């Protein structure tokens, strides 16, 4: 099972930007304890949602040949809370891309209004570069690839 | 138009404050990027990205920090740079003050060479030619 915190990609431009949507629902068990009397979406999970959106953007830019891992959250500012029934979008814009790493600037919107900015850096790992005994392609299993495939059909990739 | 050292220092300082979450007053010329300002390895990439944007320059891998030299067994032995390694290192890092380092060229001490001034010197060389 993958811990996926985006529902769907809405827009995708190779090596430029990705836009994902997340509908926040009280069916999500994480909200039952955060908090029972006043459920709000944890900011850490919105950061994860942005990491997944940006991770797909970067992973596709690497032709999914590297495992893209979150290396640093440079900035994460939020100005509002998010409650069940809200719709979140995560817009990830590629800022830097080199062989070993990349960075994105991210905008979080709630029901269309900007409520957060997140900047993060990804490392591009594989068994040769990391020196670690990583499992084969442990990031881009089917779930993430299937999200982006509709945007790549007919494109150069 | 050529930039003054003060102008470069101010922009380098801004990049370091944003990348490392340190206060302005911690940015002094002799502050060590790792030991004093708390940078970890990924932060050097972050700093590189910010410098490229702030000064509209390209920083090829291994130019600001010649870490590729350290993987060569001819240049490093028993945790020390060899004579040949030291020569290569000096060539690769004209922007650093190696006066003290050459007396005991410990690989573990290399990151201490990266001070705010080292980065300012490097950027000065890039923007002013």
Tab-separated table of N, CA and C in Angstrom, chain A:
chain	number	residue	atom	x	y	z
A	1	UNK	N	0.842	-1.197	0.000
A	1	UNK	CA	0.000	0.000	0.000
A	1	UNK	C	0.874	1.243	0.000
A	2	UNK	N	0.515	2.197	-0.845
A	2	UNK	CA	1.247	3.454	-0.860
A	2	UNK	C	0.476	4.495	-0.075
A	3	UNK	N	1.207	5.392	0.519
A	3	UNK	CA	0.616	6.464	1.303
A	3	UNK	C	0.478	7.659	0.379
A	4	UNK	N	-0.639	7.743	-0.321
A	4	UNK	CA	-0.765	8.755	-1.371
A	4	UNK	C	-1.644	9.907	-0.898
A	5	UNK	N	-1.134	11.107	-1.040
A	5	UNK	CA	-1.822	12.276	-0.507
A	5	UNK	C	-2.244	13.271	-1.577
A	6	UNK	N	-2.361	12.767	-2.814
A	6	UNK	CA	-3.013	13.558	-3.862
A	6	UNK	C	-4.026	12.631	-4.539
A	7	UNK	N	-5.117	13.228	-5.006
A	7	UNK	CA	-6.158	12.406	-5.620
A	7	UNK	C	-5.918	12.221	-7.112
A	8	UNK	N	-5.464	13.312	-7.745
A	8	UNK	CA	-5.365	13.276	-9.203
A	8	UNK	C	-4.510	14.448	-9.674
A	9	UNK	N	-3.859	14.255	-10.802
A	9	UNK	CA	-3.186	15.384	-11.444
A	9	UNK	C	-4.196	16.094	-12.341
A	10	UNK	N	-4.238	17.419	-12.255
A	10	UNK	CA	-5.148	18.196	-13.104
A	10	UNK	C	-4.434	18.742	-14.324
A	11	UNK	N	-3.184	19.161	-14.106
A	11	UNK	CA	-2.404	19.729	-15.203
A	11	UNK	C	-0.973	19.252	-15.056
A	12	UNK	N	-0.301	19.103	-16.196
A	12	UNK	CA	1.089	18.652	-16.143
A	12	UNK	C	1.844	19.166	-17.364
A	13	UNK	N	2.920	19.879	-17.122
A	13	UNK	CA	3.788	20.347	-18.202
A	13	UNK	C	5.194	19.841	-17.908
A	14	UNK	N	5.686	18.971	-18.772
A	14	UNK	CA	6.992	18.349	-18.562
A	14	UNK	C	8.067	19.378	-18.265
A	15	UNK	N	8.801	19.105	-17.190
A	15	UNK	CA	9.930	19.956	-16.756
A	15	UNK	C	9.514	21.373	-16.387
A	16	UNK	N	8.208	21.622	-16.245
A	16	UNK	CA	7.784	22.983	-15.886
A	16	UNK	C	6.944	22.991	-14.614
A	17	UNK	N	5.764	22.366	-14.679
A	17	UNK	CA	4.875	22.465	-13.527
A	17	UNK	C	3.895	21.298	-13.495
A	18	UNK	N	3.389	21.053	-12.294
A	18	UNK	CA	2.349	20.041	-12.124
A	18	UNK	C	1.326	20.593	-11.143
A	19	UNK	N	0.071	20.282	-11.395
A	19	UNK	CA	-1.004	20.732	-10.511
A	19	UNK	C	-1.810	19.502	-10.101
A	20	UNK	N	-1.916	19.307	-8.787
A	20	UNK	CA	-2.649	18.141	-8.285
A	20	UNK	C	-3.786	18.602	-7.381
A	21	UNK	N	-4.801	17.756	-7.258
A	21	UNK	CA	-5.933	18.079	-6.390
A	21	UNK	C	-6.027	17.054	-5.267
A	22	UNK	N	-6.443	17.546	-4.096
A	22	UNK	CA	-6.697	16.671	-2.951
A	22	UNK	C	-8.009	17.123	-2.299
A	23	UNK	N	-8.973	16.255	-2.301
A	23	UNK	CA	-10.223	16.557	-1.609
A	23	UNK	C	-10.128	16.054	-0.178
A	24	UNK	N	-10.331	16.953	0.743
A	24	UNK	CA	-10.194	16.597	2.153
A	24	UNK	C	-11.546	16.117	2.673
A	25	UNK	N	-11.549	14.899	3.192
A	25	UNK	CA	-12.818	14.285	3.586
A	25	UNK	C	-12.725	13.739	5.005
A	26	UNK	N	-13.830	13.804	5.692
A	26	UNK	CA	-13.849	13.246	7.047
A	26	UNK	C	-13.797	11.725	7.020
A	27	UNK	N	-13.896	11.143	5.822
A	27	UNK	CA	-13.672	9.700	5.700
A	27	UNK	C	-12.211	9.358	5.963
A	28	UNK	N	-11.343	10.341	5.846
A	28	UNK	CA	-9.925	10.102	6.122
A	28	UNK	C	-9.696	9.931	7.612
A	29	UNK	N	-9.185	8.769	7.976
A	29	UNK	CA	-9.084	8.460	9.413
A	29	UNK	C	-8.108	9.372	10.148
A	30	UNK	N	-7.146	9.924	9.411
A	30	UNK	CA	-6.169	10.785	10.089
A	30	UNK	C	-6.838	12.002	10.714
A	31	UNK	N	-8.000	12.382	10.197
A	31	UNK	CA	-8.670	13.559	10.742
A	31	UNK	C	-9.445	13.252	12.028
A	32	UNK	N	-9.669	11.978	12.284
A	32	UNK	CA	-10.460	11.613	13.467
A	32	UNK	C	-9.712	11.900	14.754
A	33	UNK	N	-8.386	11.842	14.656
A	33	UNK	CA	-7.586	12.103	15.855
A	33	UNK	C	-6.873	13.453	15.773
A	34	UNK	N	-7.139	14.192	14.709
A	34	UNK	CA	-6.419	15.461	14.538
A	34	UNK	C	-7.402	16.524	14.090
A	35	UNK	N	-8.313	16.966	14.884
A	35	UNK	CA	-8.580	16.487	16.238
A	35	UNK	C	-10.025	16.036	16.296
A	36	UNK	N	-10.336	15.186	17.243
A	36	UNK	CA	-11.682	14.619	17.269
A	36	UNK	C	-12.755	15.706	17.332
A	37	UNK	N	-12.534	16.685	18.195
A	37	UNK	CA	-13.547	17.730	18.363
A	37	UNK	C	-13.472	18.781	17.260
A	38	UNK	N	-12.329	18.860	16.595
A	38	UNK	CA	-12.159	19.912	15.585
A	38	UNK	C	-11.171	19.433	14.528
A	39	UNK	N	-11.654	18.614	13.601
A	39	UNK	CA	-10.729	18.032	12.630
A	39	UNK	C	-10.144	19.058	11.657
A	40	UNK	N	-8.824	19.081	11.585
A	40	UNK	CA	-8.155	19.934	10.605
A	40	UNK	C	-7.058	19.120	9.901
A	41	UNK	N	-6.820	19.443	8.658
A	41	UNK	CA	-5.811	18.745	7.861
A	41	UNK	C	-4.418	19.125	8.374
A	42	UNK	N	-3.607	18.139	8.766
A	42	UNK	CA	-2.257	18.462	9.258
A	42	UNK	C	-1.406	19.092	8.157
A	43	UNK	N	-0.681	20.139	8.504
A	43	UNK	CA	0.174	20.792	7.503
A	43	UNK	C	1.250	19.829	7.002
A	44	UNK	N	1.687	18.915	7.869
A	44	UNK	CA	2.721	17.972	7.439
A	44	UNK	C	2.230	17.131	6.257
A	45	UNK	N	0.938	16.825	6.238
A	45	UNK	CA	0.404	16.024	5.132
A	45	UNK	C	0.175	16.861	3.879
A	46	UNK	N	0.014	18.168	4.062
A	46	UNK	CA	-0.048	19.037	2.880
A	46	UNK	C	1.358	19.160	2.280
A	47	UNK	N	2.349	19.178	3.131
A	47	UNK	CA	3.735	19.197	2.642
A	47	UNK	C	4.016	17.893	1.891
A	48	UNK	N	3.535	16.780	2.427
A	48	UNK	CA	3.697	15.494	1.742
A	48	UNK	C	2.987	15.511	0.386
A	49	UNK	N	1.792	16.101	0.357
A	49	UNK	CA	1.062	16.202	-0.917
A	49	UNK	C	1.854	17.000	-1.946
A	50	UNK	N	2.477	18.088	-1.493
A	50	UNK	CA	3.302	18.879	-2.408
A	50	UNK	C	4.537	18.086	-2.832
A	51	UNK	N	5.108	17.332	-1.893
A	51	UNK	CA	6.287	16.528	-2.226
A	51	UNK	C	5.934	15.477	-3.284
A	52	UNK	N	4.732	14.933	-3.196
A	52	UNK	CA	4.328	13.940	-4.184
A	52	UNK	C	4.070	14.591	-5.546
A	53	UNK	N	3.446	15.773	-5.510
A	53	UNK	CA	3.193	16.490	-6.774
A	53	UNK	C	4.528	16.860	-7.431
A	54	UNK	N	5.418	17.478	-6.633
A	54	UNK	CA	6.729	17.857	-7.158
A	54	UNK	C	7.563	16.636	-7.513
A	55	UNK	N	7.401	15.588	-6.740
A	55	UNK	CA	8.166	14.364	-6.999
A	55	UNK	C	7.817	13.740	-8.342
A	56	UNK	N	6.538	13.784	-8.696
A	56	UNK	CA	6.130	13.261	-10.011
A	56	UNK	C	6.716	14.137	-11.124
A	57	UNK	N	6.655	15.468	-10.903
A	57	UNK	CA	7.200	16.401	-11.898
A	57	UNK	C	8.687	16.111	-12.151
A	58	UNK	N	9.423	15.958	-11.058
A	58	UNK	CA	10.865	15.725	-11.161
A	58	UNK	C	11.147	14.311	-11.674
A	59	UNK	N	10.373	13.352	-11.177
A	59	UNK	CA	10.587	11.968	-11.591
A	59	UNK	C	10.384	11.794	-13.091
A	60	UNK	N	9.349	12.433	-13.616
A	60	UNK	CA	9.098	12.323	-15.058
A	60	UNK	C	10.210	13.018	-15.837
A	61	UNK	N	10.723	14.131	-15.272
A	61	UNK	CA	11.837	14.835	-15.931
A	61	UNK	C	13.086	13.957	-15.982
A	62	UNK	N	13.187	13.026	-15.042
A	62	UNK	CA	14.303	12.055	-15.028
A	62	UNK	C	13.935	10.780	-15.782
A	63	UNK	N	12.814	10.791	-16.484
A	63	UNK	CA	12.308	9.585	-17.152
A	63	UNK	C	12.123	8.421	-16.176
A	64	UNK	N	11.861	8.755	-14.945
A	64	UNK	CA	11.636	7.766	-13.876
A	64	UNK	C	12.828	6.823	-13.709
A	65	UNK	N	14.011	7.313	-14.072
A	65	UNK	CA	15.213	6.476	-13.932
A	65	UNK	C	15.849	6.626	-12.556
A	66	UNK	N	15.456	7.664	-11.819
A	66	UNK	CA	15.970	7.854	-10.466
A	66	UNK	C	14.822	7.771	-9.467
A	67	UNK	N	15.178	7.395	-8.262
A	67	UNK	CA	14.222	7.529	-7.185
A	67	UNK	C	14.350	8.952	-6.655
A	68	UNK	N	13.264	9.673	-6.733
A	68	UNK	CA	13.282	11.068	-6.306
A	68	UNK	C	12.879	11.118	-4.843
A	69	UNK	N	13.791	11.590	-4.007
A	69	UNK	CA	13.511	11.591	-2.572
A	69	UNK	C	13.565	13.019	-2.035
A	70	UNK	N	12.652	13.307	-1.144
A	70	UNK	CA	12.613	14.635	-0.540
A	70	UNK	C	13.846	14.809	0.338
A	71	UNK	N	14.645	15.830	0.039
A	71	UNK	CA	15.896	16.021	0.771
A	71	UNK	C	15.824	17.193	1.739
A	72	UNK	N	15.052	18.212	1.380
A	72	UNK	CA	15.011	19.391	2.249
A	72	UNK	C	13.738	20.183	2.007
A	73	UNK	N	13.086	20.570	3.087
A	73	UNK	CA	11.974	21.517	2.983
A	73	UNK	C	12.566	22.873	3.330
A	74	UNK	N	12.747	23.677	2.312
A	74	UNK	CA	13.408	24.967	2.528
A	74	UNK	C	12.464	25.944	3.204
A	75	UNK	N	11.200	25.858	2.826
A	75	UNK	CA	10.223	26.790	3.382
A	75	UNK	C	8.850	26.145	3.370
A	76	UNK	N	8.065	26.384	4.393
A	76	UNK	CA	6.665	25.938	4.393
A	76	UNK	C	5.872	26.919	5.245
A	77	UNK	N	5.119	27.780	4.583
A	77	UNK	CA	4.318	28.784	5.280
A	77	UNK	C	2.849	28.556	4.965
A	78	UNK	N	2.032	28.551	6.008
A	78	UNK	CA	0.591	28.401	5.802
A	78	UNK	C	-0.137	29.541	6.509
A	79	UNK	N	-1.205	30.016	5.889
A	79	UNK	CA	-1.920	31.165	6.459
A	79	UNK	C	-3.341	30.811	6.879
A	80	UNK	N	-3.740	29.559	6.656
A	80	UNK	CA	-5.121	29.217	7.010
A	80	UNK	C	-5.197	27.718	7.312
A	81	UNK	N	-6.245	27.330	7.996
A	81	UNK	CA	-6.456	25.917	8.266
A	81	UNK	C	-7.322	25.298	7.171
A	82	UNK	N	-7.303	23.981	7.134
A	82	UNK	CA	-8.067	23.244	6.131
A	82	UNK	C	-8.922	22.211	6.862
A	83	UNK	N	-10.206	22.172	6.553
A	83	UNK	CA	-11.128	21.279	7.264
A	83	UNK	C	-11.841	20.361	6.263
A	84	UNK	N	-12.470	19.306	6.761
A	84	UNK	CA	-13.181	18.398	5.850
A	84	UNK	C	-14.175	19.155	4.969
A	85	UNK	N	-14.199	18.771	3.685
A	85	UNK	CA	-15.053	19.471	2.723
A	85	UNK	C	-14.278	20.446	1.870
A	86	UNK	N	-13.072	20.822	2.322
A	86	UNK	CA	-12.250	21.730	1.523
A	86	UNK	C	-11.572	20.970	0.393
A	87	UNK	N	-11.328	21.707	-0.689
A	87	UNK	CA	-10.549	21.127	-1.780
A	87	UNK	C	-9.204	21.835	-1.860
A	88	UNK	N	-8.148	21.030	-1.827
A	88	UNK	CA	-6.783	21.570	-1.918
A	88	UNK	C	-6.249	21.351	-3.320
A	89	UNK	N	-5.458	22.326	-3.793
A	89	UNK	CA	-4.636	22.047	-4.982
A	89	UNK	C	-3.190	22.362	-4.626
A	90	UNK	N	-2.322	21.546	-5.201
A	90	UNK	CA	-0.879	21.727	-5.020
A	90	UNK	C	-0.283	22.035	-6.388
A	91	UNK	N	0.319	23.213	-6.517
A	91	UNK	CA	0.990	23.554	-7.769
A	91	UNK	C	2.491	23.549	-7.529
A	92	UNK	N	3.190	22.676	-8.225
A	92	UNK	CA	4.644	22.574	-8.086
A	92	UNK	C	5.296	23.121	-9.350
A	93	UNK	N	6.197	24.064	-9.172
A	93	UNK	CA	6.886	24.689	-10.313
A	93	UNK	C	8.367	24.361	-10.209
A	94	UNK	N	8.897	23.771	-11.261
A	94	UNK	CA	10.308	23.358	-11.234
A	94	UNK	C	11.201	24.596	-11.308
A	95	UNK	N	12.096	24.732	-10.343
A	95	UNK	CA	12.979	25.908	-10.323
A	95	UNK	C	14.391	25.563	-10.755
A	96	UNK	N	14.904	24.432	-10.278
A	96	UNK	CA	16.274	24.019	-10.612
A	96	UNK	C	16.279	22.532	-10.913
A	97	UNK	N	17.116	22.154	-11.849
A	97	UNK	CA	17.207	20.731	-12.181
A	97	UNK	C	18.635	20.444	-12.641
A	98	UNK	N	19.368	19.667	-11.840
A	98	UNK	CA	20.701	19.216	-12.228
A	98	UNK	C	20.731	17.699	-12.054
A	99	UNK	N	21.861	17.085	-12.412
A	99	UNK	CA	21.903	15.620	-12.402
A	99	UNK	C	21.501	15.024	-11.055
A	100	UNK	N	22.053	15.596	-9.979
A	100	UNK	CA	21.890	14.948	-8.686
A	100	UNK	C	20.735	15.475	-7.841
A	101	UNK	N	20.133	16.576	-8.252
A	101	UNK	CA	19.083	17.161	-7.414
A	101	UNK	C	18.233	18.143	-8.205
A	102	UNK	N	17.140	18.562	-7.565
A	102	UNK	CA	16.267	19.559	-8.189
A	102	UNK	C	15.527	20.290	-7.084
A	103	UNK	N	14.931	21.415	-7.447
A	103	UNK	CA	14.138	22.125	-6.448
A	103	UNK	C	12.856	22.629	-7.087
A	104	UNK	N	11.837	22.745	-6.260
A	104	UNK	CA	10.553	23.275	-6.741
A	104	UNK	C	10.067	24.387	-5.817
A	105	UNK	N	9.229	25.243	-6.400
A	105	UNK	CA	8.483	26.212	-5.611
A	105	UNK	C	7.045	25.743	-5.656
A	106	UNK	N	6.374	25.710	-4.510
A	106	UNK	CA	5.024	25.176	-4.489
A	106	UNK	C	4.009	26.153	-3.931
A	107	UNK	N	2.813	26.115	-4.510
A	107	UNK	CA	1.720	26.961	-4.011
A	107	UNK	C	0.564	26.050	-3.617
A	108	UNK	N	0.084	26.234	-2.385
A	108	UNK	CA	-1.069	25.464	-1.907
A	108	UNK	C	-2.296	26.372	-1.936
A	109	UNK	N	-3.364	25.878	-2.538
A	109	UNK	CA	-4.609	26.656	-2.565
A	109	UNK	C	-5.734	25.857	-1.911
A	110	UNK	N	-6.591	26.584	-1.222
A	110	UNK	CA	-7.776	25.957	-0.627
A	110	UNK	C	-9.001	26.563	-1.305
A	111	UNK	N	-9.790	25.749	-1.934
A	111	UNK	CA	-10.985	26.232	-2.656
A	111	UNK	C	-10.636	27.419	-3.562
A	112	UNK	N	-9.451	27.336	-4.176
A	112	UNK	CA	-9.042	28.376	-5.128
A	112	UNK	C	-8.232	29.518	-4.553
A	113	UNK	N	-8.202	29.641	-3.216
A	113	UNK	CA	-7.474	30.746	-2.584
A	113	UNK	C	-6.123	30.253	-2.088
A	114	UNK	N	-5.085	31.040	-2.366
A	114	UNK	CA	-3.751	30.621	-1.911
A	114	UNK	C	-3.658	30.671	-0.386
A	115	UNK	N	-3.225	29.565	0.198
A	115	UNK	CA	-3.074	29.524	1.657
A	115	UNK	C	-1.686	29.061	2.085
A	116	UNK	N	-0.832	28.766	1.126
A	116	UNK	CA	0.491	28.290	1.549
A	116	UNK	C	1.520	28.341	0.441
A	117	UNK	N	2.775	28.490	0.863
A	117	UNK	CA	3.902	28.383	-0.075
A	117	UNK	C	4.897	27.397	0.518
A	118	UNK	N	5.417	26.549	-0.335
A	118	UNK	CA	6.355	25.518	0.103
A	118	UNK	C	7.491	25.451	-0.915
A	119	UNK	N	8.718	25.465	-0.428
A	119	UNK	CA	9.862	25.237	-1.321
A	119	UNK	C	10.571	23.981	-0.847
A	120	UNK	N	10.980	23.157	-1.781
A	120	UNK	CA	11.660	21.925	-1.368
A	120	UNK	C	12.705	21.486	-2.381
A	121	UNK	N	13.636	20.686	-1.890
A	121	UNK	CA	14.704	20.155	-2.730
A	121	UNK	C	14.594	18.633	-2.743
A	122	UNK	N	14.754	18.062	-3.933
A	122	UNK	CA	14.736	16.606	-4.073
A	122	UNK	C	16.117	16.104	-4.454
A	123	UNK	N	16.490	14.962	-3.902
A	123	UNK	CA	17.690	14.291	-4.357
A	123	UNK	C	17.283	13.237	-5.374
A	124	UNK	N	18.151	13.009	-6.345
A	124	UNK	CA	17.890	11.968	-7.356
A	124	UNK	C	18.781	10.783	-7.015
A	125	UNK	N	18.178	9.764	-6.469
A	125	UNK	CA	18.971	8.641	-5.958
A	125	UNK	C	18.850	7.423	-6.865
A	126	UNK	N	19.905	6.657	-6.876
A	126	UNK	CA	19.799	5.299	-7.412
A	126	UNK	C	20.879	4.474	-6.720
A	127	UNK	N	20.871	3.204	-6.978
A	127	UNK	CA	21.794	2.335	-6.249
A	127	UNK	C	23.250	2.692	-6.513
A	128	UNK	N	23.553	3.211	-7.690
A	128	UNK	CA	24.937	3.531	-8.000
A	128	UNK	C	25.413	4.771	-7.273
A	129	UNK	N	24.528	5.773	-7.197
A	129	UNK	CA	24.968	7.058	-6.662
A	129	UNK	C	24.879	7.129	-5.154
A	130	UNK	N	23.970	6.409	-4.559
A	130	UNK	CA	23.727	6.629	-3.139
A	130	UNK	C	24.641	5.812	-2.248
A	131	UNK	N	25.148	4.700	-2.752
A	131	UNK	CA	25.937	3.834	-1.894
A	131	UNK	C	25.071	3.035	-0.941
A	132	UNK	N	23.755	3.211	-1.061
A	132	UNK	CA	22.827	2.479	-0.198
A	132	UNK	C	22.235	1.307	-0.971
A	133	UNK	N	21.793	0.329	-0.221
A	133	UNK	CA	21.171	-0.822	-0.864
A	133	UNK	C	19.680	-0.538	-1.022
A	134	UNK	N	19.354	0.328	-1.987
A	134	UNK	CA	17.965	0.718	-2.170
A	134	UNK	C	17.220	-0.334	-2.969
A	135	UNK	N	15.950	-0.527	-2.659
A	135	UNK	CA	15.165	-1.419	-3.503
A	135	UNK	C	15.012	-0.808	-4.890
A	136	UNK	N	14.782	-1.644	-5.873
A	136	UNK	CA	14.643	-1.166	-7.245
A	136	UNK	C	13.426	-0.251	-7.366
A	137	UNK	N	13.650	0.956	-7.856
A	137	UNK	CA	12.573	1.900	-8.146
A	137	UNK	C	11.482	1.903	-7.069
A	138	UNK	N	11.852	2.296	-5.871
A	138	UNK	CA	10.898	2.191	-4.773
A	138	UNK	C	9.948	3.385	-4.688
A	139	UNK	N	10.210	4.434	-5.466
A	139	UNK	CA	9.326	5.600	-5.415
A	139	UNK	C	8.243	5.514	-6.490
A	140	UNK	N	8.673	5.288	-7.739
A	140	UNK	CA	7.720	5.374	-8.838
A	140	UNK	C	7.154	4.012	-9.200
A	141	UNK	N	6.341	3.549	-8.310
A	141	UNK	CA	5.579	2.345	-8.597
A	141	UNK	C	4.352	2.791	-9.394
A	142	UNK	N	3.473	1.863	-9.713
A	142	UNK	CA	2.379	2.134	-10.631
A	142	UNK	C	1.518	3.342	-10.309
A	143	UNK	N	1.200	3.567	-9.040
A	143	UNK	CA	0.218	4.602	-8.698
A	143	UNK	C	0.602	5.968	-9.245
A	144	UNK	N	1.841	6.363	-9.040
A	144	UNK	CA	2.261	7.687	-9.482
A	144	UNK	C	2.398	7.738	-11.000
A	145	UNK	N	2.933	6.685	-11.579
A	145	UNK	CA	3.112	6.694	-13.039
A	145	UNK	C	1.774	6.760	-13.749
A	146	UNK	N	0.786	6.048	-13.206
A	146	UNK	CA	-0.541	6.059	-13.849
A	146	UNK	C	-1.155	7.451	-13.815
A	147	UNK	N	-0.835	8.231	-12.770
A	147	UNK	CA	-1.391	9.586	-12.683
A	147	UNK	C	-0.898	10.470	-13.818
A	148	UNK	N	0.350	10.286	-14.187
A	148	UNK	CA	0.941	11.209	-15.149
A	148	UNK	C	0.778	10.719	-16.592
A	149	UNK	N	0.533	9.437	-16.758
A	149	UNK	CA	0.487	8.871	-18.116
A	149	UNK	C	-0.491	9.591	-19.062
A	150	UNK	N	-1.717	9.957	-18.601
A	150	UNK	CA	-2.640	10.617	-19.538
A	150	UNK	C	-2.081	11.906	-20.126
A	151	UNK	N	-1.170	12.552	-19.392
A	151	UNK	CA	-0.622	13.822	-19.877
A	151	UNK	C	0.519	13.614	-20.855
A	152	UNK	N	1.023	12.415	-20.916
A	152	UNK	CA	2.200	12.160	-21.750
A	152	UNK	C	1.842	11.512	-23.072
A	153	UNK	N	0.642	11.013	-23.169
A	153	UNK	CA	0.248	10.341	-24.408
A	153	UNK	C	0.278	11.332	-25.565
A	154	UNK	N	0.986	10.962	-26.597
A	154	UNK	CA	1.088	11.841	-27.764
A	154	UNK	C	2.132	12.915	-27.639
A	155	UNK	N	2.702	13.047	-26.414
A	155	UNK	CA	3.773	14.044	-26.215
A	155	UNK	C	5.118	13.365	-26.402
A	156	UNK	N	6.148	14.203	-26.520
A	156	UNK	CA	7.491	13.642	-26.701
A	156	UNK	C	7.981	13.023	-25.417
A	157	UNK	N	7.378	13.353	-24.297
A	157	UNK	CA	7.787	12.780	-23.031
A	157	UNK	C	8.615	13.722	-22.252
